[in-house]
């Protein structure tokens, strides 16, 4: 089996992006892998172990973006992926989800994969479109927002559970398939130093995007959430009650 | 962004849970006066009368005074964080201005009413809670940032500003507070200065004696000493502010602080490493000092037992342990610098050679900010993990590096031979060691199932004698407080102690400030 895991390089999830002059400023901010994609990779590696290791299932990571994406990909290799490909997109070029899906589509067709496992969304634009669009272009079935993934060797099908408002829903499908990962799917492990060191000088395959698309959406404005109102302390229960009364 | 949902988002690092959460339960902490029967109340102090309270009510507003159950729970002000000491204050004053602090102290000095200044009450030696019926003077309401100069990095604030609040304020202005410690979410700048707290950044930025540029202090008679300078160089006369840094509120109450803050590092890396012996901890430290040099910003060590306790304690939070196996010693190493590529290259080279020479046998490196915080979490949660099974005896000592860990071994051996340590039938769970290798500062913690006199007798003065024999200090960063008052002679000589007593007597002739403690 060949598994493709697309990983997006995003502003670190624990940092607060700065809005200046109506645009997001990322200068000086640290970039990391999209946490949802890290979860997808962890699941791909688990699946690989279930299937009998790299000889039976290969994990290939791909990232689209500026040169710094190689850091993200090297991290993927340290975590246990066998291959990594960097699709070069110049700094400052924003790819819309459809463009990403088209590039991934070309890559999947070209190299031949059985399963694409990716995060259900990226934490920067929250679009949550890439997975479904890719499934559409490939004309593959898709299971989104997976919180549990199970491989059945008897039927050669994957069953995917996702959380719904009122409980859980489980679907099953044969390969090829697109699966998008939710937060609760797993907890990625720390990467061991020895593995980090090992991949430090491994060359990363670089390719130019086959499809380029002009940007169709224009970012009009970016704003910060409204500031929270300061808390006022009340000195007695009576005062609290009267304040609540004023509110209702 | 889905920040709040992200799985590895650790619970807020706040090892010192605000005590008001537990205040709904009747206190189980024994009164200090009952645990230490030989200690007598100093009868030269007046007992608080209704006239006194009347006076304070004329000076202070409703929000600034707690004098009865109806006005608020006094337990959080009477009990220390370790739940080891409990005083009997019936009055808590929370003035909002320096002038009011002055009026209060002036009155207390005239009337000979004893006072305990209190910040975030995160003290670890019983220094911030009353012993008998002293009035609690809380600085919590003095909590404004006064000024910040982005050019010089000089930051001025009231004593009651919480450390984390100050740091957040500075981070937004591209600077950081030169001190960081586990209690950051509760402890206050004034308290930090009054106790000369150390913490994890000391290795890089030095102690408060170097960073504090000026103080505003109210003396016991109410005089306001305003020396809120912003000068890095000033050789005119005695450096008076130094007297109050680490004086634990015994000769004055710190109300304002002027401090030099460093620029925020642009690149921070954290590694969590495993080594096989204490010998190797030292070797890695020497290597780090040499090879990481100016970017090395923290070097903490933890023994296997301290991490084991933390793993047990954190089990409920379901936080992933950084390594796959267990090892005898762990190191948390942080670098901070201005250029990520430069730092990464240095650190990678260092780690690579450390692994090749088998000095470091396992480890990991934070790949993003969340992992970085979680790795620190493993170090910062040790105190709480040692405390949470009943109690903890804490010894914070300075020792020459080569002898540092031998104290933990000696203590374990002693507890073993006295039959005090082990399974549930024994009072002590484990004696663990961790701390700031970079500063020669060991935290020896005895996680116990209960506080009892037998444990205390077994440890004291044994530990202090051990420290003295190695020419260390019985208090590296926690201070003397109540716990170590009688042991100062293990570190300081007679001339030094007498000079301290003279100073105390001169500025606080009636001894009203933080009595029964320090010297």
XYZ file of C-alpha atoms in Angstrom:
767
model
C 0.000 0.000 0.000
C 1.169 3.526 -0.663
C -0.042 6.255 1.655
C 0.296 9.959 0.870
C 0.217 12.471 3.742
C 0.088 16.131 2.679
C 1.447 18.391 5.448
C 0.967 22.147 5.517
C 3.445 24.559 7.080
C 1.506 27.029 9.226
C 2.075 29.651 11.927
C 2.653 27.733 15.166
C -0.643 26.816 16.789
C 0.434 28.112 20.192
C 1.327 31.579 18.941
C -0.859 34.584 18.501
C -0.671 36.040 15.009
C -0.289 39.784 14.826
C -2.712 41.887 12.814
C -1.105 45.045 11.551
C -2.585 47.493 9.045
C -5.411 45.196 8.076
C -3.190 42.240 7.243
C -1.699 39.309 9.117
C 1.913 39.828 9.970
C 3.939 36.651 10.257
C 7.384 38.183 10.535
C 9.254 36.814 13.504
C 6.642 34.138 14.144
C 7.581 30.495 14.323
C 6.152 28.089 11.772
C 5.353 24.439 12.432
C 3.399 21.583 10.875
C -0.364 21.916 10.854
C -1.386 19.909 13.962
C -4.186 18.124 12.065
C -1.671 16.939 9.485
C 0.671 15.722 12.229
C -2.199 13.610 13.486
C -2.790 12.278 9.961
C 0.891 11.335 9.737
C 0.838 9.618 13.118
C -2.179 7.593 11.956
C -0.475 6.703 8.679
C 2.516 5.421 10.668
C 0.247 3.394 12.953
C -1.485 1.926 9.940
C 1.903 1.113 8.476
C 2.827 -0.839 11.596
C -0.484 -2.718 11.487
C 0.135 -3.668 7.903
C 3.630 -4.991 8.602
C 6.033 -2.086 8.275
C 7.522 -0.080 5.384
C 7.899 -3.170 3.181
C 4.130 -3.562 3.136
C 3.070 0.065 3.346
C 5.001 3.169 2.387
C 4.339 6.583 3.861
C 5.105 9.552 1.644
C 4.780 13.151 2.845
C 4.338 16.168 0.638
C 4.339 19.847 1.442
C 3.568 22.841 -0.751
C 5.173 26.176 -0.025
C 8.453 28.109 0.337
C 11.875 26.556 0.938
C 11.313 26.420 4.693
C 8.849 23.586 4.051
C 11.836 21.267 4.001
C 12.047 21.693 7.808
C 8.504 20.430 8.110
C 9.252 17.509 5.786
C 12.439 16.588 7.605
C 10.384 16.426 10.759
C 8.019 14.013 8.972
C 10.947 11.815 7.979
C 12.180 11.827 11.588
C 8.749 10.777 12.725
C 8.979 7.765 10.432
C 7.844 8.614 6.886
C 9.836 6.930 4.091
C 9.699 9.655 1.458
C 9.180 13.379 1.307
C 8.505 15.731 -1.574
C 8.620 19.489 -1.529
C 6.501 21.299 -4.116
C 8.075 24.723 -4.465
C 5.718 27.653 -4.268
C 7.419 31.028 -3.950
C 7.067 32.900 -0.664
C 4.052 35.175 -0.639
C 2.025 33.143 -3.147
C -1.146 31.999 -1.493
C -2.580 28.789 -2.855
C -6.307 28.362 -2.635
C -7.603 24.926 -1.615
C -8.582 24.030 -5.186
C -5.071 24.782 -6.443
C -3.626 22.609 -3.679
C -6.091 19.832 -4.494
C -5.164 20.024 -8.192
C -1.441 19.804 -7.460
C -2.018 16.864 -5.117
C -4.288 15.281 -7.720
C -1.504 15.447 -10.302
C 0.964 13.973 -7.830
C -1.311 11.086 -6.862
C -2.011 10.258 -10.532
C 1.671 10.453 -11.381
C 3.079 8.366 -8.515
C 0.117 6.145 -7.734
C -1.217 6.063 -4.162
C -3.874 3.941 -2.485
C -4.701 6.202 0.401
C -4.438 9.926 1.051
C -4.526 10.761 4.771
C -4.562 14.445 5.658
C -5.773 16.847 8.324
C -9.411 17.836 8.065
C -8.361 21.479 7.992
C -5.356 23.753 8.385
C -5.307 25.964 11.438
C -4.405 29.084 9.483
C -7.240 29.443 6.957
C -9.626 26.864 8.437
C -10.956 26.209 4.931
C -11.348 22.426 5.349
C -11.739 22.002 1.565
C -8.552 20.367 0.346
C -9.445 16.789 1.331
C -12.946 16.799 -0.138
C -11.840 18.613 -3.329
C -9.023 16.133 -3.843
C -11.465 13.232 -3.447
C -13.698 14.900 -6.027
C -10.879 15.375 -8.539
C -9.680 11.812 -8.038
C -13.247 10.520 -8.073
C -12.399 8.517 -4.956
C -14.623 7.925 -1.938
C -13.819 10.034 1.119
C -14.318 9.791 4.874
C -13.920 13.072 6.707
C -13.082 14.070 10.282
C -11.898 10.625 11.357
C -11.623 10.056 15.084
C -10.842 6.340 14.653
C -9.443 4.399 11.713
C -9.373 0.617 11.493
C -8.001 -1.645 8.804
C -9.709 -4.956 8.176
C -7.324 -7.421 6.493
C -10.185 -9.845 5.734
C -12.171 -7.406 3.645
C -9.304 -5.032 2.722
C -11.483 -2.153 3.773
C -10.897 0.770 6.095
C -13.575 1.636 8.592
C -13.606 5.238 9.753
C -15.436 6.609 12.766
C -16.221 10.277 13.127
C -17.890 12.223 15.895
C -21.285 13.712 15.238
C -23.402 16.059 17.301
C -25.287 13.186 18.839
C -22.684 10.440 18.987
C -20.539 8.602 16.487
C -20.845 7.508 12.913
C -18.811 4.707 11.328
C -18.411 4.216 7.609
C -16.305 1.718 5.680
C -14.809 1.833 2.201
C -12.335 -0.050 0.003
C -9.175 1.599 -1.297
C -8.385 3.965 -2.929
C -9.682 6.456 -0.452
C -9.245 9.952 0.987
C -9.427 10.221 4.800
C -9.249 13.482 6.748
C -8.155 13.447 10.402
C -9.852 15.045 13.390
C -8.119 16.097 16.622
C -9.111 13.081 18.636
C -7.742 10.506 16.227
C -4.450 10.090 18.119
C -1.708 11.905 19.971
C 1.505 12.312 17.999
C 4.631 11.159 19.815
C 7.732 13.220 20.433
C 10.485 12.717 17.899
C 13.602 11.037 19.255
C 16.912 12.888 18.965
C 18.609 10.008 17.191
C 15.966 10.061 14.476
C 16.163 13.851 14.163
C 19.906 13.630 13.701
C 19.646 10.847 11.153
C 17.455 12.792 8.747
C 19.357 16.056 9.102
C 21.263 15.750 5.867
C 18.841 13.603 3.895
C 18.137 15.384 0.596
C 14.496 16.231 0.046
C 13.009 15.784 -3.398
C 11.933 19.085 -4.905
C 9.432 19.431 -7.727
C 7.799 22.368 -9.421
C 4.029 22.556 -9.318
C 2.398 21.239 -12.478
C -0.689 23.338 -12.179
C -0.620 26.958 -11.252
C -3.780 28.869 -10.750
C -4.385 32.537 -10.485
C -5.808 33.618 -7.176
C -9.571 33.908 -7.377
C -10.280 35.136 -3.876
C -9.071 38.488 -2.664
C -8.454 39.045 1.019
C -10.375 42.204 1.827
C -9.551 42.694 5.489
C -8.284 40.997 8.600
C -9.277 42.118 12.078
C -8.596 41.133 15.648
C -11.413 39.813 17.813
C -12.996 42.512 19.969
C -11.170 43.066 23.245
C -12.721 41.440 26.300
C -14.432 43.770 28.726
C -12.578 44.153 32.005
C -13.906 42.159 34.940
C -15.498 44.138 37.736
C -15.290 42.878 41.275
C -18.365 43.096 43.453
C -18.035 43.332 47.180
C -21.227 41.633 48.275
C -23.877 39.187 47.171
C -26.455 41.997 47.178
C -24.392 44.023 44.773
C -24.019 40.970 42.534
C -27.767 40.363 42.553
C -28.516 43.989 41.716
C -25.989 43.912 38.865
C -27.586 40.789 37.437
C -30.983 42.475 37.740
C -29.699 45.421 35.748
C -28.613 43.039 33.025
C -31.920 41.190 32.670
C -7.921 28.915 14.700
C -8.774 25.891 16.729
C -6.258 26.665 19.389
C -8.310 25.658 22.338
C -9.116 22.273 20.942
C -5.631 21.197 20.169
C -4.811 17.975 21.895
C -1.449 18.742 23.343
C -2.565 22.036 24.793
C -1.390 21.453 28.327
C -3.404 22.600 31.290
C -2.262 26.066 32.223
C 1.114 25.864 33.844
C 0.251 26.976 37.289
C 1.803 24.757 39.838
C 0.451 26.917 42.588
C -3.291 26.573 42.500
C -4.990 29.661 43.930
C -6.075 28.650 47.327
C -9.480 30.230 47.061
C -10.557 27.118 45.131
C -10.072 24.997 48.187
C -11.477 27.522 50.579
C -14.904 25.911 50.601
C -13.622 23.128 52.808
C -12.892 23.481 56.467
C -9.160 23.818 56.892
C -7.228 20.674 57.755
C -3.934 22.476 58.219
C -2.891 22.479 61.879
C -2.214 25.827 63.534
C 1.472 26.684 63.542
C 1.176 27.637 67.216
C -0.035 24.106 67.980
C 2.572 22.313 65.856
C 5.369 24.286 67.489
C 4.359 24.355 71.148
C 7.671 25.677 72.408
C 7.140 28.817 70.371
C 5.453 31.571 72.378
C 3.639 34.634 71.168
C 5.663 37.787 71.765
C 3.599 39.593 74.376
C 5.124 42.961 73.639
C 2.810 42.946 70.620
C -0.617 44.383 71.223
C -3.646 42.206 70.562
C -5.904 43.641 67.887
C -8.783 45.615 69.413
C -12.016 46.925 67.959
C -10.551 50.445 68.134
C -7.730 49.365 65.829
C -10.160 47.903 63.332
C -12.204 51.110 63.569
C -9.079 53.085 62.690
C -8.302 50.885 59.687
C -11.881 51.289 58.492
C -11.477 55.060 58.453
C -8.332 54.781 56.341
C -9.396 51.991 54.016
C -12.416 51.364 51.817
C -14.659 48.305 51.979
C -12.683 46.443 49.296
C -9.441 47.004 51.147
C -10.251 45.296 54.420
C -11.258 41.784 55.447
C -12.070 41.617 59.105
C -14.807 39.017 59.402
C -16.229 35.887 57.766
C -18.846 38.019 56.015
C -16.182 40.156 54.399
C -14.325 37.172 53.015
C -12.533 33.951 53.774
C -9.312 34.511 55.707
C -7.976 30.947 55.324
C -6.180 31.641 52.037
C -4.213 34.390 53.803
C -3.454 32.288 56.877
C -2.351 29.073 55.215
C 0.749 28.507 53.155
C 0.826 26.731 49.798
C 2.359 23.564 51.213
C -0.469 23.366 53.768
C 2.111 23.098 56.477
C 1.634 26.333 58.378
C -1.496 28.122 59.514
C -1.673 31.443 61.297
C -4.576 33.069 63.106
C -4.832 36.512 61.560
C -8.292 37.950 61.996
C -7.605 40.990 59.859
C -6.359 41.284 56.281
C -5.583 44.733 54.862
C -5.357 45.210 51.111
C -4.477 48.865 50.523
C -4.729 50.316 47.033
C -2.131 53.036 47.403
C 1.372 53.379 48.788
C 0.178 56.190 51.043
C -2.264 53.807 52.679
C 0.496 51.237 53.217
C 2.404 54.013 54.925
C -0.542 54.986 57.154
C -1.100 51.350 58.128
C 2.513 50.698 59.064
C 2.819 53.974 60.901
C -0.217 53.058 63.006
C 0.964 49.484 63.610
C 4.392 50.725 64.659
C 2.887 53.214 67.123
C 0.466 50.637 68.508
C 2.965 47.732 68.343
C 0.731 45.601 66.181
C 2.623 42.842 64.374
C 2.293 42.677 60.559
C 3.009 40.064 57.879
C 3.480 41.496 54.395
C 2.051 39.100 51.822
C 2.277 38.877 48.041
C 0.961 35.861 46.133
C 1.517 33.630 49.175
C 3.491 31.072 47.202
C 6.288 31.013 49.780
C 7.918 27.655 50.532
C 9.396 28.295 53.970
C 6.362 29.628 55.810
C 7.543 33.226 55.451
C 4.402 34.799 54.031
C 1.776 33.631 56.534
C 1.213 34.730 60.134
C 2.558 32.544 62.942
C 0.157 33.861 65.595
C -2.294 36.747 65.233
C -0.258 39.113 63.051
C -2.214 41.351 60.686
C -1.838 40.327 57.038
C -0.837 43.218 54.782
C -1.641 41.983 51.290
C -0.159 43.856 48.335
C -2.645 42.364 45.827
C -4.469 45.648 45.286
C -1.302 47.505 44.372
C -1.265 46.016 40.917
C -0.561 48.601 38.251
C 2.195 48.718 35.704
C 3.779 52.143 36.142
C 5.953 52.544 33.067
C 8.034 50.824 30.451
C 10.800 52.344 28.400
C 11.264 50.380 25.160
C 14.671 51.918 24.531
C 16.382 51.032 27.806
C 14.074 48.114 28.676
C 13.421 49.518 32.143
C 10.119 48.389 33.589
C 8.447 49.895 36.649
C 5.455 48.447 38.428
C 3.612 48.104 41.718
C 4.551 45.259 44.046
C 1.273 43.402 43.585
C 1.566 42.833 39.832
C 1.548 39.089 39.151
C 4.734 37.803 37.537
C 2.935 36.245 34.579
C 0.959 39.456 33.981
C 4.188 41.452 33.983
C 5.826 38.998 31.616
C 2.825 39.017 29.240
C 2.880 42.817 29.259
C 6.583 42.806 28.424
C 6.293 40.099 25.752
C 3.837 42.300 23.889
C 6.579 44.921 23.885
C 9.258 42.487 22.722
C 10.894 42.077 26.132
C 10.707 39.509 28.943
C 10.898 39.587 32.715
C 14.428 38.505 33.695
C 13.015 35.889 36.064
C 10.703 32.953 35.562
C 9.483 30.331 37.991
C 6.783 27.693 38.365
C 4.609 29.916 40.557
C 4.446 32.648 37.881
C 0.652 32.567 37.688
C 0.232 33.526 41.350
C 3.410 35.100 42.714
C 3.818 38.877 42.750
C 6.744 41.036 41.721
C 7.050 42.559 45.192
C 7.239 39.146 46.821
C 9.665 37.906 44.218
C 11.972 40.833 45.007
C 11.512 40.670 48.777
C 12.515 37.006 48.753
C 15.173 37.387 46.044
C 13.597 34.488 44.138
C 15.822 32.658 41.662
C 14.106 30.491 39.095
C 14.981 29.133 35.686
C 16.313 32.252 33.990
C 18.955 33.033 36.602
C 21.611 31.145 34.666
C 21.204 33.567 31.781
C 20.118 36.881 33.273
C 21.598 36.767 36.758
C 19.961 37.425 40.117
C 17.604 40.214 41.139
C 20.486 41.868 42.971
C 21.791 42.734 39.534
C 18.565 43.382 37.646
C 16.618 45.489 40.113
C 17.509 49.139 39.529
C 15.367 50.720 42.182
C 12.702 50.095 44.777
C 9.971 51.902 46.588
C 9.751 50.622 50.136
C 7.626 51.567 53.121
C 9.654 51.337 56.319
C 8.154 50.008 59.574
C 7.458 53.548 60.876
C 5.579 54.458 57.704
C 8.357 56.389 55.991
C 8.217 55.964 52.233
C 11.657 55.298 50.807
C 11.424 56.288 47.162
C 14.406 55.051 45.225
C 12.645 54.052 42.001
C 15.690 54.863 39.921
C 16.252 53.912 36.349
C 19.988 54.140 36.330
C 22.213 51.247 35.451
C 25.179 52.945 37.005
C 24.969 54.876 40.223
C 27.861 54.973 42.656
C 26.549 57.471 45.139
C 26.510 56.080 48.622
C 25.329 52.764 50.004
C 23.229 50.736 47.615
C 20.199 50.726 49.896
C 17.840 48.776 47.657
C 20.037 45.691 48.037
C 19.088 45.585 51.716
C 15.473 44.904 50.854
C 16.102 42.327 48.128
C 15.888 39.081 50.025
C 15.005 40.712 53.358
C 11.667 38.874 53.277
C 9.739 41.914 54.456
C 11.537 42.154 57.786
C 12.765 45.736 57.511
C 10.351 47.241 55.008
C 7.476 46.487 52.669
C 8.351 46.662 48.968
C 5.611 48.596 47.135
C 7.243 49.403 43.799
C 9.946 47.871 41.646
C 12.113 49.263 38.853
C 13.826 46.516 36.934
C 15.941 46.072 33.826
C 14.335 43.677 31.346
C 16.110 41.923 28.478
C 14.769 41.802 24.895
C 12.654 38.775 24.086
C 14.788 36.101 22.459
C 13.727 35.509 18.834
C 14.599 31.836 18.862
C 14.045 29.439 21.723
C 14.841 25.729 21.642
C 14.127 23.171 24.319
C 15.590 19.681 24.563
C 14.720 16.954 27.012
C 17.629 14.561 27.432
C 18.366 11.352 29.288
C 21.724 10.422 30.821
C 22.845 7.434 32.842
C 24.442 9.033 35.904
C 24.861 12.245 37.849
C 28.469 12.235 36.616
C 27.117 12.540 33.101
C 24.747 15.354 34.052
C 27.836 17.354 34.998
C 29.682 16.352 31.833
C 26.765 17.449 29.644
C 26.671 20.726 31.561
C 30.345 21.425 30.958
C 29.890 20.551 27.293
C 26.825 22.793 27.014
C 28.600 25.725 28.634
C 31.468 25.382 26.214
C 29.580 24.711 23.015
C 26.314 26.564 23.483
C 27.938 29.367 25.451
C 25.953 32.589 25.085
C 22.718 30.952 23.928
C 22.411 28.516 26.853
C 19.529 29.863 28.935
C 18.491 27.005 31.220
C 20.013 23.766 32.390
C 17.770 21.828 34.738
C 18.220 18.305 35.973
C 15.683 15.838 37.353
C 16.222 12.424 38.856
C 14.233 9.321 37.921
C 12.091 9.446 41.064
C 10.986 13.034 40.552
C 9.843 12.213 37.028
C 8.123 9.047 38.263
C 6.093 11.114 40.751
C 5.243 13.598 38.021
C 4.145 10.826 35.658
C 1.796 9.505 38.319
C 0.439 12.963 38.989
C -0.014 13.891 35.327
C -1.630 10.590 34.393
C -5.065 12.167 34.661
C -4.150 14.896 32.181
C -3.091 12.330 29.602
C 0.054 14.192 28.583
C 2.544 12.237 26.500
C 5.884 11.546 28.194
C 8.658 12.849 25.924
C 10.749 9.672 25.904
C 9.909 6.039 25.294
C 11.969 4.605 28.151
C 12.891 5.517 31.713
C 16.374 6.647 32.674
C 18.303 7.492 35.874
C 18.596 11.238 35.142
C 16.967 13.746 32.837
C 18.119 17.145 31.650
C 16.031 19.990 30.342
C 18.165 22.265 28.267
C 17.008 25.568 26.804
C 18.743 27.882 24.392
C 17.611 31.435 23.627
C 19.117 33.590 20.978
C 18.470 36.069 18.238
C 18.995 33.925 15.158
C 17.236 30.594 14.701
C 19.561 29.176 12.049
C 22.591 29.990 14.153
C 21.082 28.497 17.330
C 19.780 25.399 15.558
C 23.161 24.716 14.011
C 24.935 25.053 17.367
C 22.425 22.956 19.247
C 22.334 20.233 16.616
C 26.111 19.981 16.597
C 26.120 19.808 20.382
C 23.430 17.132 20.530
C 24.950 15.114 17.739
C 28.344 14.870 19.429
C 26.725 14.266 22.827
C 24.795 11.331 21.366
C 27.791 9.983 19.478
C 29.937 9.934 22.589
C 27.017 8.240 24.392
C 26.903 10.985 26.974
C 23.284 11.558 26.101
C 21.521 8.219 25.710
C 18.104 9.391 24.610
C 16.286 12.636 24.103
C 13.917 14.761 22.140
C 13.724 18.309 20.929
C 10.572 20.425 20.885
C 9.264 20.659 17.319
C 6.762 23.408 17.995
C 5.648 25.824 20.699
C 3.199 23.365 22.238
C 5.879 20.713 22.641
C 8.194 23.350 24.037
C 5.702 24.272 26.737
C 4.969 20.633 27.489
C 8.639 19.796 27.945
C 8.941 22.631 30.468
C 5.767 21.339 32.062
C 7.568 18.130 33.046
C 10.067 20.148 35.016
C 7.629 22.689 36.446
C 5.106 20.132 37.644
C 7.573 18.316 39.912
C 6.884 20.502 42.997
C 3.140 19.955 42.736
C 3.622 16.234 42.073
C 5.790 15.907 45.167
C 3.232 17.760 47.258
C -0.009 16.175 46.139
C 0.072 12.903 48.079
C -0.172 14.444 51.529
C 2.665 16.868 51.879
C 6.232 17.725 51.078
C 9.348 18.663 52.990
C 11.316 21.007 50.783
C 15.014 21.721 51.047
C 16.446 24.226 48.655
C 20.198 24.249 48.983
C 23.295 25.440 47.187
C 26.115 22.942 46.991
C 29.314 22.581 45.000
C 28.270 20.763 41.820
C 30.293 17.630 42.469
C 28.542 17.095 45.823
C 25.101 18.255 44.757
C 23.387 14.927 44.262
C 25.141 13.177 47.139
C 22.723 14.962 49.480
C 19.770 13.183 47.864
C 21.562 9.842 48.218
C 22.538 10.547 51.821
C 18.978 11.566 52.682
C 17.531 8.446 51.100
C 20.028 6.278 52.974
C 19.139 7.958 56.251
C 15.389 7.612 55.728
C 15.942 3.986 54.750
C 17.924 3.192 57.875
C 15.318 4.881 60.057
C 12.611 2.859 58.324
C 10.658 5.970 57.287
C 10.536 5.518 53.538
C 8.721 3.007 51.379
C 5.243 1.543 50.890
C 1.988 2.822 52.346
C 2.912 1.855 55.905
C 5.766 4.383 55.823
C 5.287 8.152 56.034
C 7.708 9.084 53.228
C 6.990 8.134 49.609
C 10.257 9.263 48.082
C 13.106 11.727 48.441
C 13.662 13.258 45.045
C 16.223 15.661 43.652
C 15.968 18.193 40.840
C 17.021 21.737 40.233
C 19.134 24.310 38.553
C 22.484 22.696 37.809
C 23.602 25.902 36.184
C 23.360 27.667 39.555
C 24.519 24.816 41.802
C 21.047 24.787 43.295
C 19.435 21.518 44.366
C 15.802 21.068 45.277
C 15.520 18.120 47.602
C 11.865 17.255 48.041
C 10.465 14.624 50.342
C 7.091 13.579 49.081
C 5.281 12.277 52.135
C 1.899 10.932 53.098
C 1.655 13.224 56.110
C 3.640 15.837 57.975
C 5.090 14.387 61.145
C 7.698 15.274 63.715
C 9.664 12.024 63.281
C 10.414 12.872 59.654
C 11.351 16.407 60.605
C 13.706 15.216 63.371
C 15.301 12.731 61.018
C 16.019 15.474 58.455
C 16.851 18.480 60.554
C 19.532 19.387 61.351
C 20.967 16.408 59.409
C 20.527 18.124 56.037
C 21.838 21.453 57.302
C 24.917 19.770 58.789
C 25.532 17.997 55.514
C 25.299 21.282 53.612
C 27.593 22.996 56.100
C 30.175 20.235 55.772
C 30.275 20.859 52.023
C 30.358 24.647 52.450
C 26.988 25.122 50.782
C 23.986 27.286 51.612
C 20.939 25.988 53.475
C 18.769 28.314 51.434
C 19.657 28.919 47.813
C 16.540 30.718 46.616
C 13.611 30.006 48.938
C 14.780 32.166 51.810
C 14.738 31.563 55.547
C 11.169 32.339 56.479
C 9.828 30.416 59.448
C 11.248 27.024 58.552
C 14.936 27.940 58.446
C 15.093 30.777 60.978
C 17.027 28.710 63.502
C 19.459 27.277 61.020
C 21.071 30.386 59.561
C 24.254 29.694 61.528
C 24.918 26.703 59.305
C 25.640 29.113 56.467
C 26.445 32.482 58.037
C 29.025 33.294 60.718
C 28.495 35.180 63.954
C 29.736 38.519 62.667
C 27.389 38.325 59.707
C 24.421 37.342 61.843
C 25.076 40.100 64.373
C 25.263 42.712 61.643
C 21.932 41.504 60.293
C 20.397 41.711 63.744
C 21.702 45.268 64.123
C 20.091 46.303 60.864
C 16.792 44.716 61.831
C 16.867 46.434 65.235
C 17.707 49.787 63.717
C 14.914 49.909 61.159
C 12.316 47.913 63.046
C 12.976 48.628 66.745
C 9.706 47.042 67.898
C 10.112 44.082 65.572
C 6.593 44.418 64.170
C 7.472 43.355 60.620
C 7.228 39.629 59.863
C 8.083 38.477 63.423
C 9.180 34.954 64.484
C 11.035 34.551 61.209
C 14.267 35.212 59.306
C 16.837 35.943 62.035
